[in-house]
Amino acid sequence: MKIGILTSGGDAPGMNAAIRSAVRQAGALDIEVYGIWRGYQGLVDQDWRPLTSRSVANILQRGGTMLNTARCQAFRLPAVRTQVAKDLRDAGIDGLVVIGGDGSFTGAGLLFEEHGVPCIGIPGTIDNDLPGTDRTLGFDTALNTAIDAVDRIRDTAISHDRVFLVEVMGRRSGMIAVHTAVACGAEAVLYPESGEDTYEALVAQLRAGWERGKRSSIVIVAEGDKNGSAYAVGDRLTRDYHLDLRVVVLGHIQRGGSPTANDRILGSLWGAEAIKLLAAGEKGVYLGMKAGEMVHVPFARVHDPRPAPPAELTNLLPVLAR
Ligand code: F6P
């Protein structure tokens, strides 16, 4: 049996752990693995080569992805997918492990539905926004990176009695924002799932903090928040209240760095499981974790509503910010 493996979309710490585990589990089952470079673009270009246990040595602790990644527009075209399915058949590749987020799983789902190519997905995105799983690879590392940054910002915020708006990633999801806010003791958080206009509520929260004697505040802003970017919210607060605030956009710092223990272990579990599933004839699902148990989620579920940040965290934040 020959299996191809690719990483697609935004890279995430823990992807390398999954690649390593898949290759070594395949070796234990006498399955050949082909690494496909630059995600779906590598499928289109037939940019693949064999991976051995030695090819994946010393990658467990590294961020990024040794297979490189891309956001491939061409793969959206049905004719391109037809050609890819034929190329895979001609090369004798019997199945694919796809590591990525919702866009990557949409592609894998189509390849499976339209052409019967056996595909197993491994959730890899710092955004932690996939239906059917409590966790995705990279989320824990990104969160810890954001926490470290906000703790540093807190030192200077306190020293200057300042308000800081810190923008975190997450695309349309508030998962990173809400978890960072609780873990850093932020005074407030703006995130997309909370509704259209939360500006007045933010002002009320900051004012209440001031009245309780708080002289500095940290507001975490999800990049997808409906009020706009941290800079937009900052401009509005400065205009309306003449606050001497500062804005920090954490950006791609959140995507890099050595994966945490959680992401290494999750990647290792999922990489091996994906190979075992393909070997057993399973296809058309992505892996997940629900309440600590490994689950298999049909690709079609990737179109379900994104999971929202847990209400127990969003309700707790204003209590802890007193
Ligand atoms: O999906 C991961 C992510 O880091 C999002 O949080 C962010 O919006 C996006 O990717 C950035 O993408 P790019 O690296 O292509 O700018």
PDB file of N, CA and C in Angstrom, residues 75-76 81 105-117 299 303:
ATOM      1  N   PHE A  75      -7.108  23.980  -7.020  1.00  0.00           N
ATOM      2  CA  PHE A  75      -7.776  22.756  -6.580  1.00  0.00           C
ATOM      3  C   PHE A  75      -9.291  22.949  -6.432  1.00  0.00           C
ATOM      4  N   ARG A  76      -9.729  24.215  -6.467  1.00  0.00           N
ATOM      5  CA  ARG A  76     -11.173  24.478  -6.417  1.00  0.00           C
ATOM      6  C   ARG A  76     -11.862  24.073  -7.721  1.00  0.00           C
ATOM      7  N   ARG A  81      -9.285  18.598 -10.029  1.00  0.00           N
ATOM      8  CA  ARG A  81      -9.419  17.456  -9.109  1.00  0.00           C
ATOM      9  C   ARG A  81      -9.498  16.136  -9.886  1.00  0.00           C
ATOM     10  N   PHE A 105     -10.062  20.454   4.337  1.00  0.00           N
ATOM     11  CA  PHE A 105     -10.991  19.326   4.453  1.00  0.00           C
ATOM     12  C   PHE A 105     -12.106  19.416   3.412  1.00  0.00           C
ATOM     13  N   THR A 106     -12.428  20.631   3.002  1.00  0.00           N
ATOM     14  CA  THR A 106     -13.391  20.770   1.906  1.00  0.00           C
ATOM     15  C   THR A 106     -12.800  20.122   0.658  1.00  0.00           C
ATOM     16  N   GLY A 107     -11.516  20.387   0.389  1.00  0.00           N
ATOM     17  CA  GLY A 107     -10.839  19.795  -0.776  1.00  0.00           C
ATOM     18  C   GLY A 107     -10.778  18.282  -0.672  1.00  0.00           C
ATOM     19  N   ALA A 108     -10.418  17.772   0.512  1.00  0.00           N
ATOM     20  CA  ALA A 108     -10.310  16.322   0.701  1.00  0.00           C
ATOM     21  C   ALA A 108     -11.676  15.665   0.536  1.00  0.00           C
ATOM     22  N   GLY A 109     -12.713  16.324   1.081  1.00  0.00           N
ATOM     23  CA  GLY A 109     -14.074  15.792   0.967  1.00  0.00           C
ATOM     24  C   GLY A 109     -14.490  15.674  -0.493  1.00  0.00           C
ATOM     25  N   LEU A 110     -14.131  16.669  -1.312  1.00  0.00           N
ATOM     26  CA  LEU A 110     -14.506  16.645  -2.727  1.00  0.00           C
ATOM     27  C   LEU A 110     -13.753  15.545  -3.466  1.00  0.00           C
ATOM     28  N   LEU A 111     -12.480  15.396  -3.169  1.00  0.00           N
ATOM     29  CA  LEU A 111     -11.675  14.356  -3.826  1.00  0.00           C
ATOM     30  C   LEU A 111     -12.228  12.973  -3.497  1.00  0.00           C
ATOM     31  N   PHE A 112     -12.705  12.827  -2.275  1.00  0.00           N
ATOM     32  CA  PHE A 112     -13.277  11.555  -1.843  1.00  0.00           C
ATOM     33  C   PHE A 112     -14.651  11.326  -2.497  1.00  0.00           C
ATOM     34  N   GLU A 113     -15.521  12.357  -2.432  1.00  0.00           N
ATOM     35  CA  GLU A 113     -16.893  12.190  -2.960  1.00  0.00           C
ATOM     36  C   GLU A 113     -16.906  12.050  -4.472  1.00  0.00           C
ATOM     37  N   GLU A 114     -16.134  12.886  -5.158  1.00  0.00           N
ATOM     38  CA  GLU A 114     -16.208  12.895  -6.622  1.00  0.00           C
ATOM     39  C   GLU A 114     -15.444  11.735  -7.253  1.00  0.00           C
ATOM     40  N   HIS A 115     -14.329  11.331  -6.615  1.00  0.00           N
ATOM     41  CA  HIS A 115     -13.445  10.357  -7.273  1.00  0.00           C
ATOM     42  C   HIS A 115     -13.123   9.143  -6.419  1.00  0.00           C
ATOM     43  N   GLY A 116     -13.705   9.088  -5.229  1.00  0.00           N
ATOM     44  CA  GLY A 116     -13.492   7.909  -4.369  1.00  0.00           C
ATOM     45  C   GLY A 116     -12.083   7.786  -3.813  1.00  0.00           C
ATOM     46  N   VAL A 117     -11.294   8.879  -3.856  1.00  0.00           N
ATOM     47  CA  VAL A 117      -9.931   8.801  -3.306  1.00  0.00           C
ATOM     48  C   VAL A 117     -10.037   8.713  -1.777  1.00  0.00           C
ATOM     49  N   PHE A 299     -16.267  14.246   6.448  1.00  0.00           N
ATOM     50  CA  PHE A 299     -15.815  15.527   5.885  1.00  0.00           C
ATOM     51  C   PHE A 299     -16.970  16.519   5.698  1.00  0.00           C
ATOM     52  N   HIS A 303     -18.793  21.772   7.005  1.00  0.00           N
ATOM     53  CA  HIS A 303     -19.655  22.907   6.652  1.00  0.00           C
ATOM     54  C   HIS A 303     -20.647  23.262   7.772  1.00  0.00           C
TER      55      HIS A 303
END
